[in-house]
Short mmCIF file of C-alpha atoms in Angstrom, two decimals:
data_model
loop_
_atom_site.label_atom_id
_atom_site.label_comp_id
_atom_site.label_asym_id
_atom_site.label_seq_id
_atom_site.Cartn_x
_atom_site.Cartn_y
_atom_site.Cartn_z
CA MET A 6 119.73 103.95 91.52
CA ARG A 7 121.33 102.90 94.78
CA VAL A 8 120.52 99.42 96.04
CA LYS A 9 121.31 98.02 99.47
CA LYS A 10 120.75 94.49 100.75
CA PHE A 11 120.19 93.10 104.22
CA LEU A 12 120.05 89.34 104.72
CA PHE A 13 118.36 87.67 107.66
CA LEU A 14 119.81 84.19 107.67
CA VAL A 15 118.30 81.07 109.07
CA GLY A 16 118.20 80.84 112.88
CA ALA A 17 121.72 79.71 113.73
CA LEU A 18 124.87 79.51 111.66
CA ALA A 19 125.00 75.83 112.50
CA CYS A 20 122.36 75.29 109.82
CA PHE A 21 125.02 75.91 107.17
CA HIS A 22 127.26 73.26 108.67
CA ALA A 23 124.49 70.73 109.14
CA PRO A 24 122.41 70.40 105.95
CA GLN A 25 120.63 67.41 107.42
CA ALA A 26 119.14 69.63 110.13
CA MET A 27 117.71 71.92 107.46
CA ALA A 28 116.29 68.98 105.57
CA GLN A 29 114.47 67.87 108.70
CA ASN A 30 112.88 71.32 109.10
CA SER A 31 109.84 71.09 106.86
CA THR A 32 108.75 74.65 107.74
CA ALA A 33 111.83 76.30 106.22
CA ARG A 34 110.75 79.02 103.76
CA THR A 35 112.20 82.09 102.07
CA VAL A 36 110.74 85.59 101.77
CA LYS A 37 112.20 88.63 100.01
CA ILE A 38 110.90 92.11 100.83
CA GLY A 39 111.80 95.26 98.90
CA VAL A 40 111.84 98.66 100.61
CA LEU A 41 111.30 101.08 97.73
CA SER A 42 111.62 104.63 99.04
CA ASP A 43 113.21 108.04 98.74
CA LEU A 44 116.73 107.44 100.03
CA SER A 45 118.25 110.77 99.02
CA GLY A 46 115.54 113.39 98.40
CA PRO A 47 112.95 115.45 100.30
CA TYR A 48 111.27 112.40 101.87
CA ALA A 49 114.40 110.49 102.87
CA ASP A 50 113.97 111.31 106.56
CA VAL A 51 110.30 110.33 106.76
CA GLY A 52 110.80 106.92 105.11
CA GLY A 53 114.15 106.08 103.58
CA MET A 54 116.65 104.03 105.55
CA GLY A 55 114.43 104.36 108.60
CA SER A 56 111.92 102.14 106.84
CA VAL A 57 114.66 99.58 106.21
CA VAL A 58 115.44 99.56 109.93
CA ALA A 59 111.73 99.26 110.73
CA ALA A 60 111.34 96.29 108.36
CA ARG A 61 114.32 94.57 109.95
CA LEU A 62 112.83 95.06 113.43
CA ALA A 63 109.53 93.58 112.23
CA ILE A 64 111.34 90.52 110.86
CA GLU A 65 113.12 90.12 114.19
CA ASP A 66 109.86 90.41 116.13
CA SER A 67 108.04 88.00 113.82
CA GLY A 68 110.17 85.17 115.18
CA LEU A 69 110.40 83.57 111.75
CA PRO A 70 114.21 83.53 111.48
CA LYS A 71 114.32 81.44 114.66
CA LYS A 72 111.83 79.03 113.09
CA GLY A 73 114.08 78.41 110.10
CA TRP A 74 112.83 81.02 107.63
CA THR A 75 115.27 82.95 105.46
CA ILE A 76 114.09 86.54 105.08
CA GLU A 77 115.94 89.02 102.90
CA VAL A 78 115.41 92.77 102.62
CA VAL A 79 116.55 94.83 99.63
CA ALA A 80 116.28 98.60 99.37
CA ALA A 81 116.31 101.02 96.44
CA ASP A 82 115.88 104.74 95.81
CA HIS A 83 112.97 105.59 93.49
CA GLN A 84 114.07 109.25 93.48
CA ASN A 85 110.38 110.27 93.62
CA LYS A 86 109.94 109.23 90.00
CA ALA A 87 107.17 106.84 89.02
CA ASP A 88 109.13 105.42 86.07
CA ILE A 89 112.13 104.55 88.24
CA ALA A 90 109.82 102.97 90.82
CA ALA A 91 108.07 100.93 88.12
CA ASN A 92 111.31 99.75 86.53
CA THR A 93 112.75 98.80 89.92
CA ALA A 94 109.62 96.81 90.77
CA LEU A 95 109.75 94.97 87.46
CA LYS A 96 113.41 94.10 87.95
CA TRP A 97 112.82 92.95 91.52
CA TYR A 98 109.88 90.77 90.52
CA ASP A 99 111.25 89.36 87.27
CA THR A 100 114.89 88.71 88.12
CA GLU A 101 115.45 89.07 91.88
CA GLY A 102 112.59 87.12 93.42
CA VAL A 103 111.06 89.89 95.50
CA ASP A 104 107.72 88.85 97.00
CA ALA A 105 106.49 92.15 98.48
CA ILE A 106 107.31 95.86 98.23
CA THR A 107 106.82 98.29 101.10
CA ASP A 108 107.21 101.97 102.02
CA LEU A 109 106.67 103.66 98.61
CA VAL A 110 106.68 107.17 100.02
CA ASN A 111 105.49 109.16 96.97
CA SER A 112 101.98 108.57 95.73
CA ALA A 113 102.77 108.54 92.01
CA ALA A 114 105.39 105.85 92.58
CA ALA A 115 102.96 103.86 94.72
CA LEU A 116 100.20 103.92 92.10
CA ALA A 117 102.62 102.69 89.42
CA VAL A 118 104.01 99.89 91.58
CA SER A 119 100.54 98.86 92.74
CA GLN A 120 99.45 98.19 89.15
CA ILE A 121 102.63 96.29 88.32
CA SER A 122 102.28 94.21 91.48
CA ARG A 123 98.74 93.30 90.50
CA ASP A 124 99.93 92.22 87.06
CA LYS A 125 102.73 90.12 88.60
CA ASN A 126 100.54 88.84 91.50
CA LYS A 127 102.88 90.23 94.15
CA VAL A 128 102.14 92.19 97.35
CA VAL A 129 102.29 95.93 98.06
CA LEU A 130 102.45 97.07 101.69
CA ALA A 131 101.89 100.78 101.08
CA SER A 132 103.12 102.28 104.33
CA GLY A 133 104.40 105.53 102.83
CA PRO A 134 102.06 107.04 100.20
CA ALA A 135 99.13 109.24 101.15
CA THR A 136 96.79 109.36 98.14
CA SER A 137 93.37 107.98 99.02
CA ASP A 138 93.06 106.75 95.42
CA LEU A 139 94.91 103.59 96.48
CA THR A 140 91.71 102.44 98.15
CA GLY A 141 89.44 104.21 95.67
CA LYS A 142 89.51 104.10 91.90
CA ALA A 143 93.02 102.55 91.90
CA CYS A 144 92.40 99.86 94.52
CA SER A 145 93.92 96.43 93.98
CA PRO A 146 93.51 92.96 95.52
CA ASN A 147 97.31 92.92 95.87
CA THR A 148 97.70 96.21 97.75
CA VAL A 149 97.15 97.15 101.39
CA HIS A 150 97.23 100.87 102.23
CA TRP A 151 98.55 100.83 105.74
CA THR A 152 99.42 104.02 107.60
CA SER A 153 97.12 106.88 106.64
CA ASP A 154 95.82 108.81 103.63
CA THR A 155 94.80 112.23 102.40
CA TRP A 156 91.15 111.70 103.43
CA ALA A 157 92.20 111.04 107.03
CA PHE A 158 94.54 114.05 107.19
CA ALA A 159 91.92 116.32 105.64
CA ASN A 160 89.15 115.23 107.97
CA GLY A 161 91.36 115.36 111.05
CA THR A 162 93.28 118.61 110.66
CA GLY A 163 90.88 120.31 108.23
CA LYS A 164 87.79 119.95 110.38
CA ALA A 165 89.64 120.99 113.53
CA LEU A 166 90.92 124.21 111.98
CA VAL A 167 87.56 125.26 110.51
CA LYS A 168 85.88 124.60 113.86
CA THR A 169 88.37 126.92 115.59
CA GLY A 170 87.70 129.84 113.24
CA GLY A 171 89.87 129.04 110.24
CA ASP A 172 87.10 129.46 107.70
CA THR A 173 89.06 130.94 104.75
CA TRP A 174 91.82 128.92 103.08
CA PHE A 175 94.63 129.25 100.55
CA PHE A 176 96.36 126.09 99.27
CA LEU A 177 100.05 125.79 98.48
CA THR A 178 100.15 122.37 96.87
CA ALA A 179 102.85 119.93 95.75
CA ASP A 180 102.29 119.55 92.02
CA TYR A 181 101.91 115.79 91.72
CA THR A 182 99.47 113.04 92.66
CA PHE A 183 99.85 113.26 96.44
CA GLY A 184 99.47 117.04 96.60
CA HIS A 185 96.48 117.03 94.28
CA SER A 186 94.78 114.34 96.39
CA LEU A 187 95.45 116.15 99.65
CA GLU A 188 94.20 119.45 98.25
CA ARG A 189 91.08 117.77 96.84
CA ASP A 190 90.20 115.95 100.05
CA THR A 191 90.91 118.95 102.29
CA GLU A 192 88.98 121.40 100.11
CA LYS A 193 85.94 119.11 100.28
CA VAL A 194 86.11 119.10 104.08
CA VAL A 195 86.56 122.88 104.27
CA LEU A 196 83.56 123.56 102.02
CA GLU A 197 81.35 121.01 103.78
CA SER A 198 82.28 122.57 107.13
CA GLY A 199 81.20 126.03 105.97
CA GLY A 200 84.58 127.44 104.98
CA LYS A 201 85.77 129.05 101.74
CA VAL A 202 88.82 128.54 99.53
CA LEU A 203 90.23 131.89 98.39
CA GLY A 204 93.02 130.62 96.18
CA LYS A 205 95.43 127.86 95.16
CA VAL A 206 98.93 127.60 93.79
CA ARG A 207 101.01 124.55 92.89
CA ALA A 208 104.77 124.13 93.33
CA PRO A 209 107.03 121.39 91.93
CA ILE A 210 108.34 118.77 94.35
CA GLY A 211 111.74 119.79 95.71
CA THR A 212 111.08 123.54 95.37
CA SER A 213 113.69 125.55 97.28
CA ASP A 214 112.26 129.05 96.80
CA PHE A 215 108.61 129.48 97.82
CA ALA A 216 108.70 133.30 97.71
CA SER A 217 106.29 133.86 94.82
CA PHE A 218 103.84 131.27 96.14
CA LEU A 219 103.88 132.68 99.67
CA LEU A 220 103.37 136.23 98.41
CA GLN A 221 100.18 135.04 96.67
CA ALA A 222 99.03 133.36 99.86
CA GLN A 223 99.77 136.50 101.85
CA ALA A 224 97.87 138.68 99.38
CA SER A 225 94.81 136.43 99.62
CA LYS A 226 94.45 137.30 103.32
CA ALA A 227 93.16 133.76 103.93
CA LYS A 228 93.16 132.83 107.61
CA ILE A 229 94.66 129.41 106.85
CA VAL A 230 97.55 128.86 104.46
CA ALA A 231 97.35 125.11 103.89
CA LEU A 232 100.52 123.31 102.85
CA ALA A 233 99.43 120.32 100.80
CA ASN A 234 103.00 119.09 100.56
CA SER A 235 105.36 117.08 102.73
CA GLY A 236 108.86 116.55 104.04
CA ALA A 237 111.53 119.08 103.11
CA ASP A 238 109.01 121.05 101.02
CA THR A 239 106.85 121.67 104.09
CA ILE A 240 109.84 122.61 106.22
CA ASN A 241 111.13 125.10 103.64
CA ALA A 242 107.69 126.63 103.12
CA ILE A 243 107.14 127.16 106.86
CA LYS A 244 110.59 128.66 107.38
CA GLN A 245 110.18 131.04 104.45
CA ALA A 246 106.65 131.96 105.55
CA ALA A 247 108.13 133.15 108.83
CA GLU A 248 110.61 135.32 106.91
CA PHE A 249 107.73 136.91 104.98
CA GLY A 250 105.80 137.50 108.19
CA LEU A 251 102.68 135.51 107.33
CA VAL A 252 102.09 134.29 110.88
CA ALA A 253 103.07 137.63 112.38
CA GLY A 254 100.48 139.17 110.07
CA GLY A 255 97.71 136.99 111.50
CA GLN A 256 97.62 134.07 109.08
CA ARG A 257 97.98 130.47 110.29
CA MET A 258 100.17 127.89 108.56
CA ALA A 259 98.59 124.44 108.34
CA GLY A 260 100.89 121.58 107.46
CA MET A 261 98.33 119.08 106.24
CA LEU A 262 100.88 116.27 106.44
CA LEU A 263 103.53 116.80 109.08
CA TYR A 264 106.02 114.29 110.45
CA ILE A 265 107.88 114.37 113.73
CA VAL A 266 111.17 114.82 111.86
CA ASP A 267 109.69 118.00 110.34
CA ILE A 268 109.01 119.37 113.82
CA HIS A 269 112.52 118.36 114.87
CA SER A 270 113.98 120.25 111.92
CA LEU A 271 111.83 123.34 112.44
CA GLY A 272 112.30 123.49 116.20
CA LEU A 273 109.55 124.08 118.74
CA ARG A 274 109.94 127.83 118.65
CA ALA A 275 108.82 127.87 115.01
CA ALA A 276 106.40 124.92 115.12
CA GLN A 277 104.67 125.43 118.49
CA GLY A 278 100.88 125.43 118.40
CA THR A 279 100.67 123.62 115.05
CA VAL A 280 97.79 121.16 114.85
CA LEU A 281 98.39 117.90 112.99
CA THR A 282 96.88 114.46 112.49
CA SER A 283 98.83 111.22 112.84
CA PRO A 284 98.13 107.53 113.54
CA PHE A 285 101.34 107.18 115.54
CA TYR A 286 103.49 109.01 118.05
CA TRP A 287 106.51 107.42 119.65
CA ASP A 288 105.59 108.54 123.20
CA MET A 289 102.02 107.16 123.33
CA ASN A 290 102.65 104.18 125.62
CA ASP A 291 105.27 101.71 126.85
CA ASP A 292 105.15 99.66 123.63
CA THR A 293 105.71 102.65 121.35
CA ARG A 294 108.49 103.94 123.59
CA SER A 295 110.21 100.55 123.59
CA PHE A 296 110.10 100.35 119.79
CA ALA A 297 111.30 103.95 119.47
CA ALA A 298 114.31 103.21 121.67
CA ARG A 299 115.30 100.21 119.54
CA PHE A 300 114.77 102.21 116.36
CA ALA A 301 116.70 105.24 117.65
CA SER A 302 119.68 103.07 118.57
CA GLN A 303 120.12 102.31 114.84
CA MET A 304 119.14 105.76 113.56
CA ARG A 305 121.51 108.08 115.44
CA GLY A 306 118.91 108.91 118.04
CA ALA A 307 116.05 109.84 115.68
CA LYS A 308 112.56 108.75 116.65
CA PRO A 309 110.36 106.90 114.12
CA THR A 310 107.91 108.70 111.87
CA MET A 311 104.42 107.42 111.17
CA ILE A 312 105.67 105.95 107.87
CA GLN A 313 108.50 104.05 109.52
CA ALA A 314 106.12 102.79 112.20
CA GLY A 315 103.69 101.82 109.45
CA THR A 316 106.40 99.86 107.66
CA TYR A 317 107.09 97.88 110.84
CA SER A 318 103.40 97.21 111.42
CA ALA A 319 102.68 96.23 107.80
CA VAL A 320 105.66 93.91 107.46
CA LEU A 321 104.85 92.23 110.79
CA HIS A 322 101.27 91.49 109.72
CA TYR A 323 102.40 90.37 106.27
CA LEU A 324 104.76 87.86 107.84
CA LYS A 325 101.97 86.53 110.06
CA ALA A 326 99.90 85.87 106.94
CA VAL A 327 102.84 84.31 105.11
CA GLU A 328 103.50 82.00 108.06
CA ALA A 329 99.83 81.00 108.23
CA LEU A 330 99.89 80.10 104.54
CA GLY A 331 103.37 78.60 104.56
CA ASP A 332 104.00 80.43 101.30
CA SER A 333 104.64 84.02 100.14
CA LYS A 334 104.47 83.56 96.37
CA ASP A 335 100.76 84.06 95.61
CA GLY A 336 100.11 87.75 96.23
CA THR A 337 96.33 87.73 96.20
CA ARG A 338 96.22 84.75 98.60
CA VAL A 339 98.59 86.51 100.99
CA VAL A 340 96.61 89.77 100.93
CA GLY A 341 93.36 87.82 101.31
CA THR A 342 94.79 86.13 104.40
CA MET A 343 95.95 89.49 105.75
CA LYS A 344 92.37 90.75 105.39
CA ASP A 345 90.97 87.68 107.12
CA MET A 346 93.30 88.06 110.12
CA PRO A 347 92.64 90.89 112.61
CA THR A 348 95.64 93.18 112.87
CA ASP A 349 97.36 93.63 116.22
CA ASP A 350 100.81 95.01 116.90
CA PRO A 351 102.62 97.10 119.53
CA LEU A 352 102.51 100.36 117.55
CA PHE A 353 98.97 100.58 116.15
CA GLY A 354 97.14 98.16 118.43
CA LYS A 355 94.14 96.23 117.18
CA GLY A 356 92.63 96.90 113.76
CA ARG A 357 91.57 95.30 110.52
CA ILE A 358 91.99 95.51 106.75
CA ARG A 359 88.86 96.28 104.72
CA ALA A 360 87.84 94.83 101.37
CA ASP A 361 89.28 97.90 99.58
CA GLY A 362 92.70 97.33 101.18
CA ARG A 363 92.40 100.16 103.70
CA LYS A 364 94.02 99.35 107.05
CA ILE A 365 91.74 100.67 109.81
CA HIS A 366 93.00 102.05 113.12
CA PRO A 367 92.46 105.21 115.22
CA MET A 368 93.93 108.54 114.19
CA TYR A 369 95.03 111.21 116.66
CA LEU A 370 94.82 114.98 116.63
CA PHE A 371 97.95 116.46 118.17
CA GLN A 372 99.22 119.94 118.92
CA VAL A 373 102.92 120.77 118.91
CA LYS A 374 104.17 121.75 122.35
CA SER A 375 105.82 125.03 123.19
CA PRO A 376 109.50 124.96 124.19
CA GLU A 377 108.39 125.48 127.79
CA GLU A 378 106.05 122.47 127.69
CA SER A 379 108.61 120.07 126.21
CA LYS A 380 110.58 117.96 128.67
CA GLY A 381 113.39 117.09 126.28
CA ASP A 382 114.47 115.98 122.82
CA TRP A 383 111.63 114.60 120.67
CA ASP A 384 109.00 115.45 123.33
CA TYR A 385 106.95 117.40 120.82
CA TYR A 386 103.25 116.45 120.83
CA LYS A 387 100.31 116.71 123.17
CA LEU A 388 97.13 114.79 122.41
CA LEU A 389 94.03 116.84 121.65
CA ALA A 390 91.59 114.16 120.51
CA THR A 391 91.32 110.53 119.40
CA ILE A 392 89.46 109.84 116.16
CA PRO A 393 87.92 106.35 116.38
CA ALA A 394 89.04 103.85 113.74
CA GLU A 395 85.66 103.67 112.02
CA GLU A 396 85.54 107.48 111.69
CA ALA A 397 89.18 108.07 110.81
CA PHE A 398 88.98 106.88 107.19
CA ARG A 399 86.66 107.35 104.25
CA PRO A 400 83.55 105.12 104.43
CA LEU A 401 83.96 101.91 102.48
CA ASP A 402 81.06 102.61 100.12
CA GLU A 403 82.27 106.10 99.15
CA GLY A 404 85.65 105.33 97.63
CA GLY A 405 84.55 103.83 94.35
CA CYS A 406 86.76 100.76 94.76
CA PRO A 407 85.57 98.00 92.41
CA LEU A 408 86.61 95.35 94.97
CA VAL A 409 83.89 96.44 97.39
CA GLY A 410 80.98 94.05 97.44
CA LYS A 411 82.97 91.16 96.05
#
């Protein structure tokens, strides 16, 4: 496990040379945030060190360091393994004083850490995982699910594709919690919209050779080959599908969870025309462009993904709640305060957090531009439709969260 630390020290260095000044500052507090992500595997580009940068930018924008708060960020690689994520969370909570954990790209890791955080009364800012179970049967008073989820992706991209003639589907699914959730939620949408599912196959995370799976998809003759996977797995599957001639043969590839770094890796020639759903795009307005420029300056020019933007947004709101309370140590109180306070930040705009922990904001249906439409690097999306916040996520009373009604 690789661990990296970033320390945001109190306002000015003079504080270390003038203890009396610190003593006079009654608002001085400490907060420790853990970014638990994939730092070396298939999801490293969608979360990873970019989420560390995003958390640091949120701390800067919170203004708390200038008010005398000491805010520390630690980062660790869960290697997409729930047991490593759980053990890291326990160590952070029991011996290192971590108050909140964010990112958690990988749904199995997120579910494990959410339960541990509930037991330890800490806070989870789940900006990375997609499983909708985090606000369903596995909901917790200590967890906020921030960026998006499998229900939102399924209802955004799935409905759009069925409406445009994609009424027969074949699923190529990542064989773990996230993939199963995305397949489940998308299949429900397809069937309810009048479509049919002709077949399914599941591939282990980190698969490099999708040949046998793609041959099954090709033989099904389904109009839509849905990739219920993410990150490098999606990129490899799309590239290999082109080699097998699936698209040339009339089938459409649907990346049910695509990130802007995936499009960057694939290139517009291969990705053009792809429809995707996202709550964030760096080129939406002046605020998102300003953040993207700051982020890119620390990330070798890369623009932020939805997960990295979600980490910024979640950490910023968390710090607002911590400041309002004057304390970060009681997880359920902090999350309760986060739910009581309307959300508002430069990247996601105004929103709210529901009783089940679901952060509510609009989702957007985008189409990837052609090379001719793009005006330059990272100019990849054009907006097709806006899905209002109250329609973008599963209705509160349908998730089965035991917190609802309390």
